[in-house]
Tab-separated table of C-alpha atoms and ligand atoms in Angstrom:
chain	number	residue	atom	x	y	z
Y	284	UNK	CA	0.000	0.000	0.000
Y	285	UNK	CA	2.480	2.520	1.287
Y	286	UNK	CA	4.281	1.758	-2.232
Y	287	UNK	CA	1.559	2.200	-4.302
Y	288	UNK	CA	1.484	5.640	-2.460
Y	289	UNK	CA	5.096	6.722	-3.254
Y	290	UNK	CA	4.751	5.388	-7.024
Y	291	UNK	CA	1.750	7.609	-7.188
Y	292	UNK	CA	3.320	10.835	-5.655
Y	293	UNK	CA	6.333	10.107	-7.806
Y	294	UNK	CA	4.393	10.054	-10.829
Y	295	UNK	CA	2.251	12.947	-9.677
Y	296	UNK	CA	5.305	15.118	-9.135
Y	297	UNK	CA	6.770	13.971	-12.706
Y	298	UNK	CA	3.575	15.339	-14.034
Y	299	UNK	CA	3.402	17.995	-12.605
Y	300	UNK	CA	7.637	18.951	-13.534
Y	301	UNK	CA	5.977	17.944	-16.914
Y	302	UNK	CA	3.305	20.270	-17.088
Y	303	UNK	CA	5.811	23.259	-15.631
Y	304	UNK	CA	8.152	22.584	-18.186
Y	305	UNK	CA	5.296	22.718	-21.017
Y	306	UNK	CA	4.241	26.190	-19.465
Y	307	UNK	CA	7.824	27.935	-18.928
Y	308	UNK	CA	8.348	26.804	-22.758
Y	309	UNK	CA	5.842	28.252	-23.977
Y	310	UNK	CA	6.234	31.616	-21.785
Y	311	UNK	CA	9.717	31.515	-23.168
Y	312	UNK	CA	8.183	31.587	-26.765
Y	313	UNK	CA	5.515	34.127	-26.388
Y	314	UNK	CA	8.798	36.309	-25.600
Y	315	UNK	CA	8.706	38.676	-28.720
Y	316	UNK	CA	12.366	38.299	-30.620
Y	317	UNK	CA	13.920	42.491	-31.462
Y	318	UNK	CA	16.252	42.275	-34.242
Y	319	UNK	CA	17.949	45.078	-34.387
Y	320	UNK	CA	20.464	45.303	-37.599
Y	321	UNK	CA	23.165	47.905	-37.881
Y	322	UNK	CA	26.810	48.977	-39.812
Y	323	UNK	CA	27.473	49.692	-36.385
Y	324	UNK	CA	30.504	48.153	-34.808
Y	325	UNK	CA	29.535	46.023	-31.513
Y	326	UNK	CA	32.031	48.486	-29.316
Y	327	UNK	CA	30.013	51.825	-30.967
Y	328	UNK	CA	28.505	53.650	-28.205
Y	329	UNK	CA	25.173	53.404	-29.840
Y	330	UNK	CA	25.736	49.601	-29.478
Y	331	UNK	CA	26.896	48.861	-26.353
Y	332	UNK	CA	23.927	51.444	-24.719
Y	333	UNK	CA	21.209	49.781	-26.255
Y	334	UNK	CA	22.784	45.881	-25.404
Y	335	UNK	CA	23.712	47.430	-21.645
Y	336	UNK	CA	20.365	49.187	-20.666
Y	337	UNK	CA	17.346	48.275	-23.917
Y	338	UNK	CA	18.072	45.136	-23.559
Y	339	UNK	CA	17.875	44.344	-20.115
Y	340	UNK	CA	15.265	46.940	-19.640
Y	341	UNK	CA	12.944	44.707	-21.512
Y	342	UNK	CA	13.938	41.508	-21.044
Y	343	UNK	CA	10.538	40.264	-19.710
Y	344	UNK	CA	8.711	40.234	-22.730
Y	345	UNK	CA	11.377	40.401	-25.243
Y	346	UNK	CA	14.742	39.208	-26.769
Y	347	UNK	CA	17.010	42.090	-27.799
Y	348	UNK	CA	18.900	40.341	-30.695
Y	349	UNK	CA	21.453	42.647	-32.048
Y	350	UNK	CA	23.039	42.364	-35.531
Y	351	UNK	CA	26.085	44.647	-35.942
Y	352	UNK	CA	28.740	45.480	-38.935
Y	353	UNK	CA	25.493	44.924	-41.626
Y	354	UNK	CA	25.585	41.622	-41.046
Y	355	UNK	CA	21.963	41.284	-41.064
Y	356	UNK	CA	20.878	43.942	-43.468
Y	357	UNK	CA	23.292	46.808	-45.758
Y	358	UNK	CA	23.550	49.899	-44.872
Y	359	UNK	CA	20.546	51.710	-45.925
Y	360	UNK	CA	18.116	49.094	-46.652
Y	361	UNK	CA	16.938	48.916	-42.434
Y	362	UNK	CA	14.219	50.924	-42.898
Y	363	UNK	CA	12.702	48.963	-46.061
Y	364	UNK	CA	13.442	45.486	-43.744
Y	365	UNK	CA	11.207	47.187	-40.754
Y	366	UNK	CA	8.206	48.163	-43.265
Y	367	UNK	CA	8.324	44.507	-45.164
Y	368	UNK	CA	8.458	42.970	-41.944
Y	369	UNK	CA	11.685	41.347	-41.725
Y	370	UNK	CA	13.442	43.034	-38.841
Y	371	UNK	CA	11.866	44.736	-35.905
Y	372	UNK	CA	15.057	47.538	-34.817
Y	373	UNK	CA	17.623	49.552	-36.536
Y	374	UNK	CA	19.578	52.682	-35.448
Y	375	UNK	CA	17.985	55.126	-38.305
Y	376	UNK	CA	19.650	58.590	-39.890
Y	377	UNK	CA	18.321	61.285	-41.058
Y	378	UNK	CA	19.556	60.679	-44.741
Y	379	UNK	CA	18.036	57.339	-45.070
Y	380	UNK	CA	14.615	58.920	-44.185
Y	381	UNK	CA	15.007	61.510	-46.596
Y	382	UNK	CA	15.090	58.744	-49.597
Y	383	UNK	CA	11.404	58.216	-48.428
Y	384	UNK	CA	11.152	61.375	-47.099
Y	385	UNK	CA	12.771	64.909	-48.464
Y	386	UNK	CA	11.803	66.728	-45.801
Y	387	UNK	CA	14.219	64.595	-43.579
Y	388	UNK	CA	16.881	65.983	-45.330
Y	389	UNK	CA	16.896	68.857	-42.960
Y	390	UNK	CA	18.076	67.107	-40.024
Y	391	UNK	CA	20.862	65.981	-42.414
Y	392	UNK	CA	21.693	69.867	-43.254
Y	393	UNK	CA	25.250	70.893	-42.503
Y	394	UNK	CA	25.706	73.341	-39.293
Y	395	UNK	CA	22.047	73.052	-38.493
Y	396	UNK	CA	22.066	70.789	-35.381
Y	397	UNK	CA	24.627	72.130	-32.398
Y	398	UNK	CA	25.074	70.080	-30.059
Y	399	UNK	CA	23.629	66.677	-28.558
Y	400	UNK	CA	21.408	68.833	-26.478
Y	401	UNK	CA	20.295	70.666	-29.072
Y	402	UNK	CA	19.113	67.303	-31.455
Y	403	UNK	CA	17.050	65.846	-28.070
Y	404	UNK	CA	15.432	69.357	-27.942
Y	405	UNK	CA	14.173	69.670	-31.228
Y	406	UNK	CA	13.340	65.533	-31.641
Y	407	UNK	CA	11.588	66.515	-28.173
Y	408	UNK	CA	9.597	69.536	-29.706
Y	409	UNK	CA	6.141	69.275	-31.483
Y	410	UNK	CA	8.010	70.469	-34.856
Y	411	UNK	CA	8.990	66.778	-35.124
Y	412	UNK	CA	5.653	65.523	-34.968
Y	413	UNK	CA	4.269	65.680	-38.208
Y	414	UNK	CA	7.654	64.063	-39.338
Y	415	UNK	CA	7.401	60.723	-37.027
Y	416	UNK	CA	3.609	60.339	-37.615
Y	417	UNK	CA	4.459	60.252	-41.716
Y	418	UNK	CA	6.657	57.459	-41.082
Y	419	UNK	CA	4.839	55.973	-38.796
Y	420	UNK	CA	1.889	56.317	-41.459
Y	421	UNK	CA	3.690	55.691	-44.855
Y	422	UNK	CA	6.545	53.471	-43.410
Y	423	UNK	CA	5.265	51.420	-40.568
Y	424	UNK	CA	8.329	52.631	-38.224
Y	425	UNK	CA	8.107	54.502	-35.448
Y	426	UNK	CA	10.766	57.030	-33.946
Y	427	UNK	CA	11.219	56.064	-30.490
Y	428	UNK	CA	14.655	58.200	-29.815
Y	429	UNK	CA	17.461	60.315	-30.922
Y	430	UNK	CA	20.610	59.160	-30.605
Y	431	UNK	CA	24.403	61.075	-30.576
Y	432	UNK	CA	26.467	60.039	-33.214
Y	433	UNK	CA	29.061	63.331	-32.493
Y	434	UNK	CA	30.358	65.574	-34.318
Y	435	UNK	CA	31.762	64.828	-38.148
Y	436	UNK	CA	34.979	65.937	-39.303
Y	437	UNK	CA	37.075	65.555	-42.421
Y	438	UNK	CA	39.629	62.875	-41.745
Y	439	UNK	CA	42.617	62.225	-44.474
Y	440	UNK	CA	45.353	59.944	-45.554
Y	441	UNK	CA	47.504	62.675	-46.297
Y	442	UNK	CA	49.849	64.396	-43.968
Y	443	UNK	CA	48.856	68.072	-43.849
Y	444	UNK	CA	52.401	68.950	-45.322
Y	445	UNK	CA	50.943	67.634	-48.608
Y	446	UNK	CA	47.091	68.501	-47.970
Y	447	UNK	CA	45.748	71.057	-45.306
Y	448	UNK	CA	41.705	71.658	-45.214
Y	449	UNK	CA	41.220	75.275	-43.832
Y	450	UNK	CA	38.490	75.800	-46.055
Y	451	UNK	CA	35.878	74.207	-48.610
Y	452	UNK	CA	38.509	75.576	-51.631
Y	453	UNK	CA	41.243	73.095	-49.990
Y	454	UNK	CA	38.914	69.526	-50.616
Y	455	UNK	CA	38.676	70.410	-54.555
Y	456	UNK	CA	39.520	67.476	-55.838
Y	457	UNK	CA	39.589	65.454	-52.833
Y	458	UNK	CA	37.539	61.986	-53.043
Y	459	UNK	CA	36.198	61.511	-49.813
Y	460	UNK	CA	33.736	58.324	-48.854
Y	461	UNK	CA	30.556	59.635	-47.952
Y	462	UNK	CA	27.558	57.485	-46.842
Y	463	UNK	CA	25.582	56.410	-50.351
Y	464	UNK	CA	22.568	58.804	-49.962
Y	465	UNK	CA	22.239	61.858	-51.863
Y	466	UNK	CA	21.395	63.778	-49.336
Y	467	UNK	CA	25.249	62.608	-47.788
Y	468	UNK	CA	26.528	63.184	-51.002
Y	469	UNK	CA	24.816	66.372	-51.310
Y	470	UNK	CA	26.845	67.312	-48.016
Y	471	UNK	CA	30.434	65.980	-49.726
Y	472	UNK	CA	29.752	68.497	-52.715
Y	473	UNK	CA	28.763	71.711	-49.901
Y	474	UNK	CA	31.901	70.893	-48.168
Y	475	UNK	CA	33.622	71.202	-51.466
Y	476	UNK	CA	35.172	67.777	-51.863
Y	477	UNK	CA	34.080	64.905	-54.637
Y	478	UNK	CA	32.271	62.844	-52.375
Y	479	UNK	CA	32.090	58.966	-53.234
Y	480	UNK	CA	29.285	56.842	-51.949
Y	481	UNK	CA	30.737	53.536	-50.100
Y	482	UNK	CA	29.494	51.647	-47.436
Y	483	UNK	CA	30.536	52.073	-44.101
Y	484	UNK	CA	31.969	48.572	-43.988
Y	485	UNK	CA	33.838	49.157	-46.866
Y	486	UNK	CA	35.441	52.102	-45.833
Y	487	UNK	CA	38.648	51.107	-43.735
Y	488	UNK	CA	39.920	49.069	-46.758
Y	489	UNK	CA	39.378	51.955	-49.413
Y	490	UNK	CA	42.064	54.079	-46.910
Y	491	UNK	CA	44.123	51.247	-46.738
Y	492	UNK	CA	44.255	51.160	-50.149
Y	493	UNK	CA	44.073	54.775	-51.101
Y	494	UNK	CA	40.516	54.176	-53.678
Y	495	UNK	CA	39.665	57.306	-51.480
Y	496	UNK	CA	41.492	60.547	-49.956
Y	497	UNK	CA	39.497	60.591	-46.892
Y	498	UNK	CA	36.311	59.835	-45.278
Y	499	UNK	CA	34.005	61.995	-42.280
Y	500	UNK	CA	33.031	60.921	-39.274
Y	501	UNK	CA	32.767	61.740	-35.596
Y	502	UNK	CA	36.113	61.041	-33.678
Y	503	UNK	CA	34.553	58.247	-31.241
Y	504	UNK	CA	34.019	56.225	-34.991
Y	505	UNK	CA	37.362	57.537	-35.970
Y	506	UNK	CA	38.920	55.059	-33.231
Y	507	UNK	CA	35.986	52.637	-32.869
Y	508	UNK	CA	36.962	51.558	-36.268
Y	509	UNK	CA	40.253	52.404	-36.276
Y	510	UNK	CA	40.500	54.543	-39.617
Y	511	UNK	CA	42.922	56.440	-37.515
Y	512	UNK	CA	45.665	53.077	-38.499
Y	513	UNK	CA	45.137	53.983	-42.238
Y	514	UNK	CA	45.031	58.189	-41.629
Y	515	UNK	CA	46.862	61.003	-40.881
Y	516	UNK	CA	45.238	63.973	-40.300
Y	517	UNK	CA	41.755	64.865	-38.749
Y	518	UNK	CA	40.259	69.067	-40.254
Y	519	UNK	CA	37.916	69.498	-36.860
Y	520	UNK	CA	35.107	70.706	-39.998
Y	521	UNK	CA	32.097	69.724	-37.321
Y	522	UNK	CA	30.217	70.094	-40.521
Y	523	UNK	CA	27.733	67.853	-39.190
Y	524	UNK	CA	26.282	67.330	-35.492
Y	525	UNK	CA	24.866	63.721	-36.300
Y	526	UNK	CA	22.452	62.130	-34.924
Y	527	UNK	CA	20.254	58.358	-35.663
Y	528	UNK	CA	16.975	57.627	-34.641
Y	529	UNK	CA	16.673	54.436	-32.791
Y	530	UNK	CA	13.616	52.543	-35.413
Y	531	UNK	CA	10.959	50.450	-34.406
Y	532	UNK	CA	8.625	48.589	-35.770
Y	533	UNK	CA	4.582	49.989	-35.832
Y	534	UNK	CA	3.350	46.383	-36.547
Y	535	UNK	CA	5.359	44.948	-33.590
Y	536	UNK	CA	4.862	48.421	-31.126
Y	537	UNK	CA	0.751	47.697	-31.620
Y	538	UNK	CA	1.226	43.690	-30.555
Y	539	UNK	CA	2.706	45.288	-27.517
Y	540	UNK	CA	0.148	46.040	-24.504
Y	541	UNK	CA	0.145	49.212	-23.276
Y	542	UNK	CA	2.311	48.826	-20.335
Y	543	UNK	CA	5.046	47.141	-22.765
Y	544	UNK	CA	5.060	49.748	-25.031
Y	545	UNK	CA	5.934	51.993	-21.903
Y	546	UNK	CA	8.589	50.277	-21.376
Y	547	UNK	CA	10.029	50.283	-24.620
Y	548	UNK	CA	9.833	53.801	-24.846
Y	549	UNK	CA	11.545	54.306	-21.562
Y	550	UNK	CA	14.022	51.979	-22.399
Y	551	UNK	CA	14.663	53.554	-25.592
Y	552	UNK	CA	15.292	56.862	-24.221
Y	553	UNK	CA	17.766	55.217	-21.298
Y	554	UNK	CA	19.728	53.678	-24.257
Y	555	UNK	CA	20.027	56.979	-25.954
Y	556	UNK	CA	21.292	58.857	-22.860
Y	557	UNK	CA	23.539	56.656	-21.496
Y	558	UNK	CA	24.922	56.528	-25.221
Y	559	UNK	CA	25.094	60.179	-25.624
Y	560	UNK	CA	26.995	60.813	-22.626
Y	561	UNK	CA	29.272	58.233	-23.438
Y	562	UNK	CA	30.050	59.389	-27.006
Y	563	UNK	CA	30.532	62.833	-25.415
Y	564	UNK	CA	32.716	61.946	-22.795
Y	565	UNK	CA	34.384	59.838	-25.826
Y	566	UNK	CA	34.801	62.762	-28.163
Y	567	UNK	CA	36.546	65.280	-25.473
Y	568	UNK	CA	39.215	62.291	-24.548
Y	569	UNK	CA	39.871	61.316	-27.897
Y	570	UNK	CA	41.816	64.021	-29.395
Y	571	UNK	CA	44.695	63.410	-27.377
Y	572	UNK	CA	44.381	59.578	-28.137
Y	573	UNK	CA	44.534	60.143	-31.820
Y	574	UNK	CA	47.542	62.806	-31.477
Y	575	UNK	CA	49.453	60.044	-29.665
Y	576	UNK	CA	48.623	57.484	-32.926
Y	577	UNK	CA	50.591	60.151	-34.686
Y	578	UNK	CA	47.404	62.438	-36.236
Y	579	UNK	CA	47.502	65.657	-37.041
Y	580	UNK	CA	44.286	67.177	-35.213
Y	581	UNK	CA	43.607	71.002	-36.420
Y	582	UNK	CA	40.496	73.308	-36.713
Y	583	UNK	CA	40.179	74.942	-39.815
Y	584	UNK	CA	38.068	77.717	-40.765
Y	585	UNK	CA	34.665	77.646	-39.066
Y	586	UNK	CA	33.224	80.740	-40.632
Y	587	UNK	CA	33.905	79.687	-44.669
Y	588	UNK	CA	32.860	75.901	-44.125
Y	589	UNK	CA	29.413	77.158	-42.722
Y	590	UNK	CA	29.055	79.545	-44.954
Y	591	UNK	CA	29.877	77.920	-48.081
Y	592	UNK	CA	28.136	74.773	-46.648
Y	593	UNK	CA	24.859	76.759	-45.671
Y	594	UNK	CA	25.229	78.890	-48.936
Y	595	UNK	CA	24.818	75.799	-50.737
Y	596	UNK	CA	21.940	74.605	-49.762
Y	597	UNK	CA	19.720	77.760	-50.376
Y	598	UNK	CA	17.558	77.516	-53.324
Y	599	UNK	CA	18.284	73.421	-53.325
Y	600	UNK	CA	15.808	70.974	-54.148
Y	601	UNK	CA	16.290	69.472	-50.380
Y	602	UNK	CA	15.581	73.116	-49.224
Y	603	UNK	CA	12.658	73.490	-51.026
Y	604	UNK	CA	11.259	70.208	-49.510
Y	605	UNK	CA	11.870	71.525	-45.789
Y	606	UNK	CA	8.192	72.819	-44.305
Y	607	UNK	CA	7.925	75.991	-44.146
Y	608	UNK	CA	9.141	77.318	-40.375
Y	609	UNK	CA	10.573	74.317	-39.831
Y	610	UNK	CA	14.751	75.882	-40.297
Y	611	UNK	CA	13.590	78.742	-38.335
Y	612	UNK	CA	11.988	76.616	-35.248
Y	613	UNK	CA	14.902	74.521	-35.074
Y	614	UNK	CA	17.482	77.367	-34.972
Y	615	UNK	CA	14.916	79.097	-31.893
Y	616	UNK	CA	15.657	75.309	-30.127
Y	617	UNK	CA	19.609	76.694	-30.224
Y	618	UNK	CA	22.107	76.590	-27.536
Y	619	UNK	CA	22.454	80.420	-27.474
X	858	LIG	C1	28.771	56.256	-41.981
X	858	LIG	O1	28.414	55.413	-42.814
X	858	LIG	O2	29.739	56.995	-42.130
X	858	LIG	C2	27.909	56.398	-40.734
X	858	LIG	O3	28.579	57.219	-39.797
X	858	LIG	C3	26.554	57.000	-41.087
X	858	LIG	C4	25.616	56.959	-39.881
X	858	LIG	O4	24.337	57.408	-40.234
X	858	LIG	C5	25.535	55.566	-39.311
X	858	LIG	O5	24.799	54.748	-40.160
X	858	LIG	C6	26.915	55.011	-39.068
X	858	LIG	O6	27.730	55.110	-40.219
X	858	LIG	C7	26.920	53.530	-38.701
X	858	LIG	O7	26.063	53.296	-37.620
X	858	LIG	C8	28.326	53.059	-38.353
X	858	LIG	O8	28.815	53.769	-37.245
């Protein structure tokens, strides 16, 4: 009798493990799966903020699943991936929305954005609204934050003996790698050098190799990447205070309950500050990092790169797509 008893609890409890096991598994798959694909290195800022505090932050309900160096999807092609379906996260720029989206291109304007505080102020304002509710609308992606990419700069193979940048007269003829938008390349041609689209994966090789003079890009990617092996000088142009947009997916956002999508959003925004500050403490450090690597480090002309920059995109056809007010509101969101 009393082994009936134990045979019966022993089954009982294996039933029971049974039935646990059944329920955690399926809990585990009713965990939504956020693939996030970027050109982004893993060690980028932008990277390591959303693994250390978006992922983490919403761990109960999803799976952060990073994808960096374009492994995933190329550069440029994110936003079409989100829309079709096949990927939920990407770290956005202001260029790529402008191939769907002129209007965008006036995030991507040259000396428009100041500073890092500036770009949360004016994402923060109601002038962006009408910008994230078209893509939201026409894309399927919505714009959960804005995240510091730093300040870009003209960064060249040549020693300035043989090539110094004080102003947009000194990059005739120079063939620097932009980004393969035309609203990047549109910024190459202000700046007055031959810009040449490339991918960003592509671009350590093509300075290796010398298939391009230079390329632009904040100095926290500068040594991230380590262009600054294959360089030797870095014009502090700050021609561009850039910033990405950390993408999301509408379809996935409205599977999300309410309290979810709360959580996202705050865990979004987290990412984004933590990353900022880091890329900001990054970018004061760095110059005396890259002088030590043997870079010449300089700031050229301020006043004739804005102006010829700015000058050249009066009267453009990215100009004429910006809404009207729009340039004016975001300069009244300034730092001074
Ligand atoms: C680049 O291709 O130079 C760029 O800096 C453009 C940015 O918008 C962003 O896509 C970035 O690359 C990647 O995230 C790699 O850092």
């Amino acid at each position: 009798m009393q082994r009936v008893l134990t045979q019966r609890a022993v089954l009982l409890i294996a039933a029971l493990m049974l039935l646990g096991s059944v329920f955690s598994a399926a809990f585990a798959q009713d965990k939504i799966t956020l693939r996030l694909s970027t050109p982004a290195t893993e060690t980028d800022q932008r990277s390591v903020s959303l693994e250390t505090v978006f992922g983490p932050a919403v761990a109960d309900f999803a799976n952060y699943e990073p994808h960096y160096n374009a492994s995933l999807v190329a550069q440029g092609s994110e936003l079409e991936a989100i829309a079709s379906g096949d990927l939920e996260m990407s770290i956005t720029s202001a260029q790529e929305l402008a191939t769907f989206f002129p209007e965008f291109s006036i995030f991507a304007t040259g000396y428009v954005h100041q500073s890092a505080e500036h770009q949360v102020r004016v994402f923060n304002d109601p002038l962006m609204d009408p910008f994230k509710q078209k893509v939201e609308d026409e894309l399927g992606v919505k714009l959960l934050a804005v995240m510091y990419l730093g300040r870009r700069h003209v960064n060249l193979r040549f020693p300035r003996s043989e090539k110094n940048i004080m102003t947009p007269e000194d990059l005739a003829g120079v063939n620097l790698r932009m980004p393969g938008t035309d609203a990047w390349q549109f910024l190459g041609k202000a700046l007055g050098a031959n810009p040449t689209p490339m991918a960003f994966t592509e671009v350590y090789t093509a300075l290796q190799t010398g298939s391009v003079d230079g390329q632009d890009n904040p100095l926290p990617t500068v040594v991230d990447s380590k262009f600054y092996e294959v360089t030797k000088q870095i014009s502090l142009t700050s021609h561009l205070v850039d910033l990405n947009y950390i993408a999301f997916s509408k379809e996935v956002w409205d599977s999300l309950s309410p309290e979810q999508q709360a959580i996202v959003q705050q865990a979004a925004e987290d990412a984004a500050e933590a990353g900022r500050q880091a890329q900001l403490q990054k970018e004061e450090e760095l110059v005396a990092f890259l002088e030590e690597q043997g870079l010449e480090i300089y700031e050229p002309d301020l006043k004739a790169f804005r102006e010829h920059v700015q000058a050249q995109y009066v009267g453009s056809e990215f100009a004429e797509s910006w809404p009207e007010g729009v340039l004016d509101a975001i300069n009244a969101l300034g730092d001074n």
